[in-house]
Tab-separated table of C-alpha atoms in Angstrom:
chain	number	residue	atom	x	y	z
A	1091	MET	CA	128.598	-3.990	88.971
A	1092	PRO	CA	128.657	-5.564	85.475
A	1093	PHE	CA	131.382	-8.109	84.768
A	1094	LEU	CA	130.417	-9.011	81.192
A	1095	LEU	CA	133.009	-8.359	78.537
A	1096	THR	CA	132.111	-6.013	75.722
A	1097	ASP	CA	131.817	-7.235	72.152
A	1098	GLU	CA	135.180	-5.638	71.348
A	1099	GLN	CA	136.883	-7.382	74.265
A	1100	ARG	CA	135.434	-10.767	73.294
A	1101	GLN	CA	136.516	-10.250	69.701
A	1102	PHE	CA	140.015	-9.356	70.895
A	1103	GLY	CA	140.213	-12.648	72.754
A	1104	GLN	CA	138.871	-14.568	69.774
A	1105	SER	CA	141.420	-12.979	67.457
A	1106	LEU	CA	144.265	-13.964	69.796
A	1107	ASP	CA	142.892	-17.499	70.020
A	1108	ALA	CA	142.853	-17.763	66.222
A	1109	LEU	CA	146.381	-16.351	65.964
A	1110	LEU	CA	147.733	-18.813	68.521
A	1111	ARG	CA	145.906	-21.833	67.105
A	1112	ALA	CA	147.736	-21.208	63.837
A	1113	ALA	CA	151.097	-20.780	65.581
A	1114	ASP	CA	151.683	-24.428	66.656
A	1115	THR	CA	152.628	-23.409	70.185
A	1116	PRO	CA	153.699	-26.943	71.260
A	1117	ALA	CA	156.496	-26.768	68.664
A	1118	VAL	CA	157.379	-23.259	69.848
A	1119	LEU	CA	157.473	-24.517	73.453
A	1120	ARG	CA	159.772	-27.401	72.595
A	1121	ALA	CA	162.148	-25.081	70.754
A	1122	TRP	CA	162.110	-22.585	73.638
A	1123	ALA	CA	162.894	-25.300	76.192
A	1124	ALA	CA	165.801	-26.448	74.017
A	1125	GLY	CA	167.269	-22.926	73.998
A	1126	ASP	CA	166.065	-21.919	70.526
A	1127	HIS	CA	164.228	-18.653	71.124
A	1128	GLY	CA	163.730	-17.785	67.464
A	1129	PRO	CA	160.212	-19.216	67.008
A	1130	GLY	CA	159.157	-17.784	70.368
A	1131	ARG	CA	160.441	-14.318	69.515
A	1132	ALA	CA	158.639	-14.448	66.172
A	1133	LEU	CA	155.394	-15.331	67.971
A	1134	TRP	CA	156.084	-12.567	70.496
A	1135	GLY	CA	156.288	-10.090	67.640
A	1136	ARG	CA	152.931	-11.214	66.238
A	1137	LEU	CA	151.336	-10.839	69.670
A	1138	ALA	CA	152.823	-7.358	69.946
A	1139	ASP	CA	151.371	-6.482	66.546
A	1140	ALA	CA	147.985	-7.514	67.972
A	1141	GLY	CA	148.516	-4.996	70.773
A	1142	VAL	CA	149.106	-7.351	73.710
A	1143	PHE	CA	152.143	-5.700	75.277
A	1144	ALA	CA	150.957	-2.168	74.596
A	1145	LEU	CA	148.125	-2.837	77.073
A	1146	ALA	CA	150.443	-2.141	80.027
A	1147	VAL	CA	152.256	0.842	78.500
A	1148	PRO	CA	150.815	4.382	78.762
A	1149	GLU	CA	149.905	6.206	75.578
A	1150	ALA	CA	152.643	8.738	76.249
A	1151	TYR	CA	155.211	6.011	75.555
A	1152	GLY	CA	153.574	4.407	72.524
A	1153	GLY	CA	151.147	2.092	74.303
A	1154	VAL	CA	147.398	2.057	74.751
A	1155	GLY	CA	147.229	1.345	78.475
A	1156	PRO	CA	146.991	0.639	81.163
A	1157	LEU	CA	143.970	-1.506	80.268
A	1158	PRO	CA	143.668	-4.267	82.916
A	1159	VAL	CA	140.492	-5.879	81.567
A	1160	GLU	CA	141.950	-6.261	78.074
A	1161	ALA	CA	145.201	-7.507	79.623
A	1162	ALA	CA	143.233	-10.202	81.459
A	1163	VAL	CA	141.532	-11.250	78.216
A	1164	ALA	CA	144.901	-11.466	76.484
A	1165	CYS	CA	146.691	-13.369	79.251
A	1166	VAL	CA	143.910	-15.950	79.545
A	1167	GLU	CA	144.392	-16.724	75.850
A	1168	LEU	CA	148.179	-16.781	76.177
A	1169	GLY	CA	147.820	-19.163	79.125
A	1170	ARG	CA	145.367	-21.329	77.202
A	1171	HIS	CA	147.994	-21.770	74.476
A	1172	ALA	CA	151.006	-21.891	76.849
A	1173	VAL	CA	152.878	-19.098	75.099
A	1174	PRO	CA	156.530	-19.153	76.243
A	1175	GLY	CA	158.436	-16.130	77.434
A	1176	PRO	CA	158.249	-13.639	80.312
A	1177	VAL	CA	154.720	-12.435	79.558
A	1178	ALA	CA	153.708	-11.402	83.077
A	1179	GLU	CA	157.149	-9.931	83.740
A	1180	THR	CA	157.127	-7.812	80.596
A	1181	LEU	CA	153.673	-6.451	81.390
A	1182	ALA	CA	154.798	-5.722	84.949
A	1183	ALA	CA	157.921	-4.006	83.644
A	1184	GLY	CA	155.684	-1.699	81.633
A	1185	VAL	CA	154.008	-0.590	84.869
A	1186	LEU	CA	157.304	-0.394	86.760
A	1187	LEU	CA	159.074	1.737	84.183
A	1188	ALA	CA	156.053	3.974	83.656
A	1189	GLY	CA	156.094	4.648	87.380
A	1190	ALA	CA	159.830	5.332	87.319
A	1191	GLY	CA	159.534	7.802	84.463
A	1192	GLY	CA	162.541	9.625	83.080
A	1193	PRO	CA	165.133	8.331	80.603
A	1194	VAL	CA	164.696	4.639	81.494
A	1195	ALA	CA	160.997	4.815	80.624
A	1196	GLU	CA	161.675	6.670	77.403
A	1197	GLU	CA	164.321	4.108	76.422
A	1198	TRP	CA	162.437	0.884	77.143
A	1199	LEU	CA	158.678	1.446	77.123
A	1200	PRO	CA	158.268	2.053	73.364
A	1201	GLY	CA	160.145	-1.206	72.724
A	1202	ILE	CA	157.972	-3.115	75.175
A	1203	ALA	CA	154.823	-1.803	73.498
A	1204	SER	CA	156.069	-2.696	70.007
A	1205	GLY	CA	157.386	-6.123	70.984
A	1206	ALA	CA	160.979	-5.191	70.202
A	1207	ALA	CA	161.914	-5.526	73.886
A	1208	MET	CA	161.295	-8.637	75.980
A	1209	VAL	CA	161.895	-7.904	79.665
A	1210	SER	CA	162.186	-9.892	82.867
A	1211	LEU	CA	162.504	-8.576	86.408
A	1212	THR	CA	162.748	-9.332	90.097
A	1213	LEU	CA	161.031	-7.432	92.904
A	1214	GLU	CA	161.585	-7.566	96.626
A	1215	GLY	CA	159.170	-9.904	98.342
A	1216	TYR	CA	158.585	-12.102	95.303
A	1217	GLY	CA	161.699	-14.267	95.231
A	1218	PRO	CA	165.100	-13.939	93.580
A	1219	TYR	CA	164.325	-15.483	90.202
A	1220	ALA	CA	163.846	-13.743	86.856
A	1221	PRO	CA	161.974	-16.097	84.483
A	1222	ASP	CA	163.428	-16.477	80.981
A	1223	ALA	CA	166.169	-13.945	81.718
A	1224	ASP	CA	168.390	-15.609	79.110
A	1225	ALA	CA	165.924	-14.644	76.374
A	1226	ALA	CA	165.165	-11.161	77.704
A	1227	ASP	CA	166.641	-7.982	76.289
A	1228	ALA	CA	166.820	-6.511	79.791
A	1229	VAL	CA	166.481	-7.733	83.365
A	1230	PHE	CA	165.476	-5.102	85.916
A	1231	THR	CA	165.847	-5.526	89.670
A	1232	VAL	CA	164.346	-3.416	92.442
A	1233	THR	CA	165.965	-3.201	95.865
A	1234	GLY	CA	164.501	-0.700	98.294
A	1235	ASP	CA	163.935	2.500	96.378
A	1236	GLY	CA	166.508	1.706	93.698
A	1237	LEU	CA	165.946	0.352	90.188
A	1238	ARG	CA	168.865	-1.327	88.478
A	1239	LEU	CA	169.540	-2.936	85.114
A	1240	ALA	CA	171.201	-6.297	85.804
A	1241	PRO	CA	174.495	-6.823	83.952
A	1242	GLY	CA	173.475	-10.334	82.891
A	1243	PRO	CA	170.896	-13.094	83.367
A	1244	GLY	CA	173.023	-15.029	85.845
A	1245	GLU	CA	173.078	-18.783	86.316
A	1246	PRO	CA	169.998	-20.909	85.625
A	1247	SER	CA	168.203	-22.749	88.411
A	1248	ALA	CA	166.093	-25.886	88.268
A	1249	SER	CA	162.520	-25.330	87.124
A	1250	ALA	CA	159.510	-27.629	87.032
A	1251	ASP	CA	158.667	-26.128	83.634
A	1252	PRO	CA	161.553	-26.502	81.163
A	1253	ALA	CA	159.974	-23.819	78.975
A	1254	ARG	CA	159.988	-21.358	81.898
A	1255	ARG	CA	163.607	-21.268	82.978
A	1256	LEU	CA	164.568	-19.460	86.180
A	1257	PHE	CA	167.656	-17.289	86.637
A	1258	ARG	CA	169.242	-15.363	89.492
A	1259	PRO	CA	170.299	-12.085	87.854
A	1260	GLU	CA	173.934	-11.131	88.233
A	1261	PRO	CA	174.461	-8.732	91.145
A	1262	GLY	CA	175.302	-5.099	90.636
A	1263	GLY	CA	174.430	-3.308	87.477
A	1264	ALA	CA	173.863	0.298	86.621
A	1265	PRO	CA	171.284	2.196	88.724
A	1266	VAL	CA	168.706	3.678	86.381
A	1267	ALA	CA	166.283	5.317	88.830
A	1268	LYS	CA	165.982	5.944	92.551
A	1269	GLY	CA	163.505	7.487	94.949
A	1270	PRO	CA	160.196	6.938	96.757
A	1271	ALA	CA	158.357	6.643	93.436
A	1272	ILE	CA	160.280	3.428	92.731
A	1273	ARG	CA	158.767	1.775	95.807
A	1274	ALA	CA	155.250	2.702	94.692
A	1275	ALA	CA	155.981	1.614	91.124
A	1276	ALA	CA	157.377	-1.715	92.367
A	1277	ARG	CA	154.211	-2.378	94.377
A	1278	ALA	CA	152.091	-1.650	91.315
A	1279	ALA	CA	154.349	-3.856	89.177
A	1280	GLY	CA	154.049	-6.706	91.673
A	1281	ASP	CA	150.259	-6.468	91.520
A	1282	THR	CA	150.413	-6.461	87.714
A	1283	ALA	CA	152.687	-9.517	87.620
A	1284	ALA	CA	150.405	-11.403	90.038
A	1285	PHE	CA	147.327	-10.358	88.094
A	1286	ALA	CA	148.773	-11.425	84.737
A	1287	THR	CA	149.984	-14.724	86.206
A	1288	ALA	CA	146.485	-15.399	87.563
A	1289	ALA	CA	145.075	-14.929	84.068
A	1290	LEU	CA	147.756	-17.205	82.588
A	1291	ALA	CA	146.916	-19.858	85.205
A	1292	LEU	CA	143.202	-19.631	84.441
A	1293	GLY	CA	143.827	-20.081	80.722
A	1294	CYS	CA	146.178	-22.993	81.399
A	1295	GLY	CA	143.532	-24.681	83.553
A	1296	GLU	CA	140.840	-24.178	80.951
A	1297	GLU	CA	142.939	-25.870	78.282
A	1298	LEU	CA	143.781	-28.760	80.609
A	1299	LEU	CA	140.077	-29.288	81.304
A	1300	ARG	CA	139.131	-29.026	77.621
A	1301	ALA	CA	141.737	-31.583	76.588
A	1302	THR	CA	140.780	-33.941	79.405
A	1303	VAL	CA	137.076	-33.844	78.576
A	1304	ALA	CA	137.909	-34.639	74.948
A	1305	TYR	CA	140.145	-37.527	76.038
A	1306	VAL	CA	137.650	-39.238	78.381
A	1307	LYS	CA	135.065	-39.164	75.612
A	1308	GLN	CA	137.434	-41.222	73.432
A	1309	ARG	CA	139.088	-43.550	75.950
A	1310	THR	CA	137.006	-46.657	76.635
A	1311	GLN	CA	136.915	-49.175	79.451
A	1312	PHE	CA	134.512	-52.100	79.796
A	1313	GLY	CA	133.215	-51.151	76.363
A	1314	VAL	CA	132.101	-47.607	77.262
A	1315	PRO	CA	133.814	-44.186	77.352
A	1316	VAL	CA	135.410	-43.557	80.751
A	1317	GLY	CA	133.759	-40.157	80.694
A	1318	SER	CA	130.439	-41.887	81.316
A	1319	PHE	CA	131.559	-43.046	84.791
A	1320	GLN	CA	130.063	-41.016	87.610
A	1321	ALA	CA	133.364	-40.625	89.494
A	1322	VAL	CA	134.990	-39.149	86.386
A	1323	LYS	CA	132.065	-36.779	85.849
A	1324	HIS	CA	132.280	-35.584	89.446
A	1325	ARG	CA	136.024	-34.939	89.165
A	1326	LEU	CA	135.553	-32.947	85.961
A	1327	ALA	CA	132.628	-31.016	87.445
A	1328	ASP	CA	134.695	-30.047	90.487
A	1329	THR	CA	137.486	-28.862	88.196
A	1330	LEU	CA	135.075	-26.787	86.147
A	1331	LEU	CA	133.601	-25.205	89.277
A	1332	GLY	CA	137.042	-24.138	90.463
A	1333	LEU	CA	137.817	-22.457	87.170
A	1334	GLU	CA	134.419	-20.795	86.917
A	1335	PHE	CA	134.659	-19.420	90.446
A	1336	ALA	CA	138.128	-18.016	89.676
A	1337	ARG	CA	136.987	-16.185	86.537
A	1338	PRO	CA	134.830	-13.480	88.225
A	1339	LEU	CA	137.575	-12.894	90.790
A	1340	LEU	CA	140.032	-12.277	87.965
A	1341	TYR	CA	137.779	-9.818	86.172
A	1342	GLY	CA	136.759	-8.266	89.487
A	1343	ALA	CA	140.441	-7.542	90.119
A	1344	ALA	CA	140.688	-6.111	86.595
A	1345	VAL	CA	137.782	-3.767	87.328
A	1346	GLU	CA	139.464	-2.681	90.582
A	1347	LEU	CA	142.701	-1.948	88.765
A	1348	ALA	CA	140.887	-0.154	85.948
A	1349	SER	CA	138.976	2.006	88.423
A	1350	GLU	CA	142.272	3.147	89.917
A	1351	VAL	CA	143.553	4.105	86.497
A	1352	SER	CA	140.434	6.189	85.863
A	1353	ARG	CA	140.721	8.139	89.119
A	1354	PRO	CA	142.457	11.521	88.973
A	1355	GLY	CA	146.181	11.249	89.520
A	1356	VAL	CA	146.276	7.492	89.033
A	1357	GLY	CA	147.420	5.412	86.083
A	1358	ALA	CA	148.651	6.629	82.746
A	1359	GLY	CA	150.198	10.021	82.957
A	1360	SER	CA	152.323	12.265	80.836
A	1361	ALA	CA	155.790	11.565	79.577
A	1362	GLU	CA	156.571	15.156	80.468
A	1363	ARG	CA	156.506	14.373	84.190
A	1364	SER	CA	159.756	14.742	86.051
A	1365	PRO	CA	161.911	11.639	86.658
A	1366	GLY	CA	160.588	9.495	89.486
A	1367	THR	CA	157.014	10.718	89.076
A	1368	GLY	CA	156.198	9.056	85.806
A	1369	ALA	CA	152.974	7.628	84.484
A	1370	GLY	CA	151.332	5.152	86.796
A	1371	SER	CA	153.422	6.069	89.845
A	1372	ALA	CA	150.480	6.775	92.161
A	1373	GLU	CA	150.024	4.345	95.043
A	1374	ARG	CA	147.361	1.680	94.736
A	1375	SER	CA	144.584	1.277	97.241
A	1376	PRO	CA	144.731	-1.757	99.566
A	1377	GLY	CA	141.467	-3.009	98.033
A	1378	ALA	CA	143.009	-3.505	94.611
A	1379	GLY	CA	145.905	-5.491	96.038
A	1380	ALA	CA	143.551	-7.741	97.975
A	1381	ALA	CA	141.408	-8.270	94.869
A	1382	VAL	CA	144.480	-9.251	92.861
A	1383	ALA	CA	145.584	-11.648	95.619
A	1384	ALA	CA	142.127	-13.267	95.721
A	1385	ALA	CA	142.198	-13.736	91.953
A	1386	LYS	CA	145.719	-15.134	92.074
A	1387	VAL	CA	145.025	-17.755	94.730
A	1388	ALA	CA	141.730	-18.827	93.144
A	1389	ALA	CA	143.069	-19.052	89.580
A	1390	GLY	CA	146.352	-20.628	90.649
A	1391	GLU	CA	144.686	-23.313	92.743
A	1392	ALA	CA	142.051	-23.971	90.067
A	1393	GLY	CA	144.685	-24.300	87.359
A	1394	TYR	CA	146.750	-26.693	89.475
A	1395	ALA	CA	143.641	-28.743	90.325
A	1396	ALA	CA	142.911	-28.974	86.599
A	1397	ALA	CA	146.440	-30.315	86.054
A	1398	ARG	CA	145.960	-33.001	88.719
A	1399	THR	CA	142.634	-33.981	87.190
A	1400	ALA	CA	144.137	-34.106	83.705
A	1401	LEU	CA	147.047	-36.245	84.860
A	1402	GLN	CA	144.823	-38.714	86.699
A	1403	LEU	CA	142.282	-39.123	83.918
A	1404	HIS	CA	144.865	-39.371	81.152
A	1405	GLY	CA	146.555	-42.201	83.022
A	1406	ALA	CA	150.114	-43.210	82.173
A	1407	VAL	CA	150.082	-41.340	78.863
A	1408	GLY	CA	149.909	-38.108	80.860
A	1409	TYR	CA	153.506	-38.615	81.999
A	1410	THR	CA	154.973	-38.761	78.508
A	1411	GLU	CA	156.799	-35.786	77.008
A	1412	GLU	CA	155.512	-36.775	73.583
A	1413	LEU	CA	152.027	-35.738	74.712
A	1414	ASP	CA	151.602	-32.019	74.015
A	1415	LEU	CA	149.480	-31.678	77.134
A	1416	ALA	CA	152.570	-32.412	79.245
A	1417	TRP	CA	153.703	-28.820	78.684
A	1418	TRP	CA	150.502	-27.514	80.257
A	1419	LEU	CA	150.774	-30.034	83.107
A	1420	ARG	CA	154.272	-28.806	83.926
A	1421	ARG	CA	153.257	-25.167	83.783
A	1422	ALA	CA	150.275	-25.237	86.172
A	1423	ARG	CA	152.144	-25.503	89.470
A	1424	PRO	CA	154.841	-22.894	88.682
A	1425	LEU	CA	152.083	-20.466	87.711
A	1426	ARG	CA	150.274	-21.212	90.973
A	1427	ASP	CA	153.339	-20.267	93.009
A	1428	ALA	CA	154.854	-17.461	90.897
A	1429	TRP	CA	154.302	-13.856	91.987
A	1430	GLY	CA	152.545	-14.832	95.201
A	1431	THR	CA	152.175	-18.305	96.694
A	1432	PRO	CA	148.685	-19.392	97.782
A	1433	SER	CA	149.541	-18.814	101.454
A	1434	ALA	CA	150.951	-15.355	100.790
A	1435	CYS	CA	147.903	-14.398	98.713
A	1436	ARG	CA	145.502	-15.638	101.374
A	1437	ALA	CA	147.325	-13.609	104.003
A	1438	ARG	CA	147.043	-10.517	101.851
A	1439	VAL	CA	143.325	-11.064	101.326
A	1440	LEU	CA	142.784	-11.414	105.082
A	1441	ALA	CA	144.821	-8.268	105.703
A	1442	GLY	CA	142.556	-6.384	103.297
């Protein structure tokens, strides 16, 4: 099975990289952490114009998806540049609402695709927190076979990443959909959130490694660059191996998800379907879930290992908030644990 990206997919990633390099994301991150969401929302709009959020929305609702491979390409770049905001949650909400169908899909999916709507969510089995709920236009919660729109973001909780704030959504809220299709849509949304988070973690790890390699070439000790020491080379090589082994698992999971979309009755459907049987509501095969879990644990662990390597080799300067890399260091562990801890993902892989 080929895993090479097409020319168009590589060019898509390169265009996002160029867009984000020009966006000064460290400044955007600092503003977001301070509660100023304006620069982040402006960047969100530019990413939407590039088609990022439309990748999870069916064509019937103004999107171009679901396109898991392209979504992986996009999220790796967004992770590489530490883009703030509920990226994985918004993509997952696109899958959730497409599966729900009906008025809620018609109301929110076009806005998600266009970037007008930023969405966070919570799903059973993945913890009670909705990341960046204070900046989101909507927070959806799923309990059993019911989908609700939370009345508010709730109170913030402590987070290791100040630019990824965690909230417990306020209880209650208006029910917007109910039925067996919501359970299937929630499972698909959970896989999408885990998959997107794996890609974000891989991109975060790649940037941490890149910055660390550049630093050890410049920092000297005993009159030579510290990067020339064998112990440093071994540590960097181990970090690179972890990231490179995670990459095919990520794109393998993307291929699994894409193959489900292409099968009859699975993936993007018609907006004319009855409520509760909307686009993307078909159940996923166990193999796709296991592939996503394998990608999540590999990318999450590799990204966190890259953060530990970066912190050790940067020395004391790695602890300082003035160093832009500190934002990536703080993000690696939350991404490792979000939408499936390593132990939970390993258990799912073993269960098949």
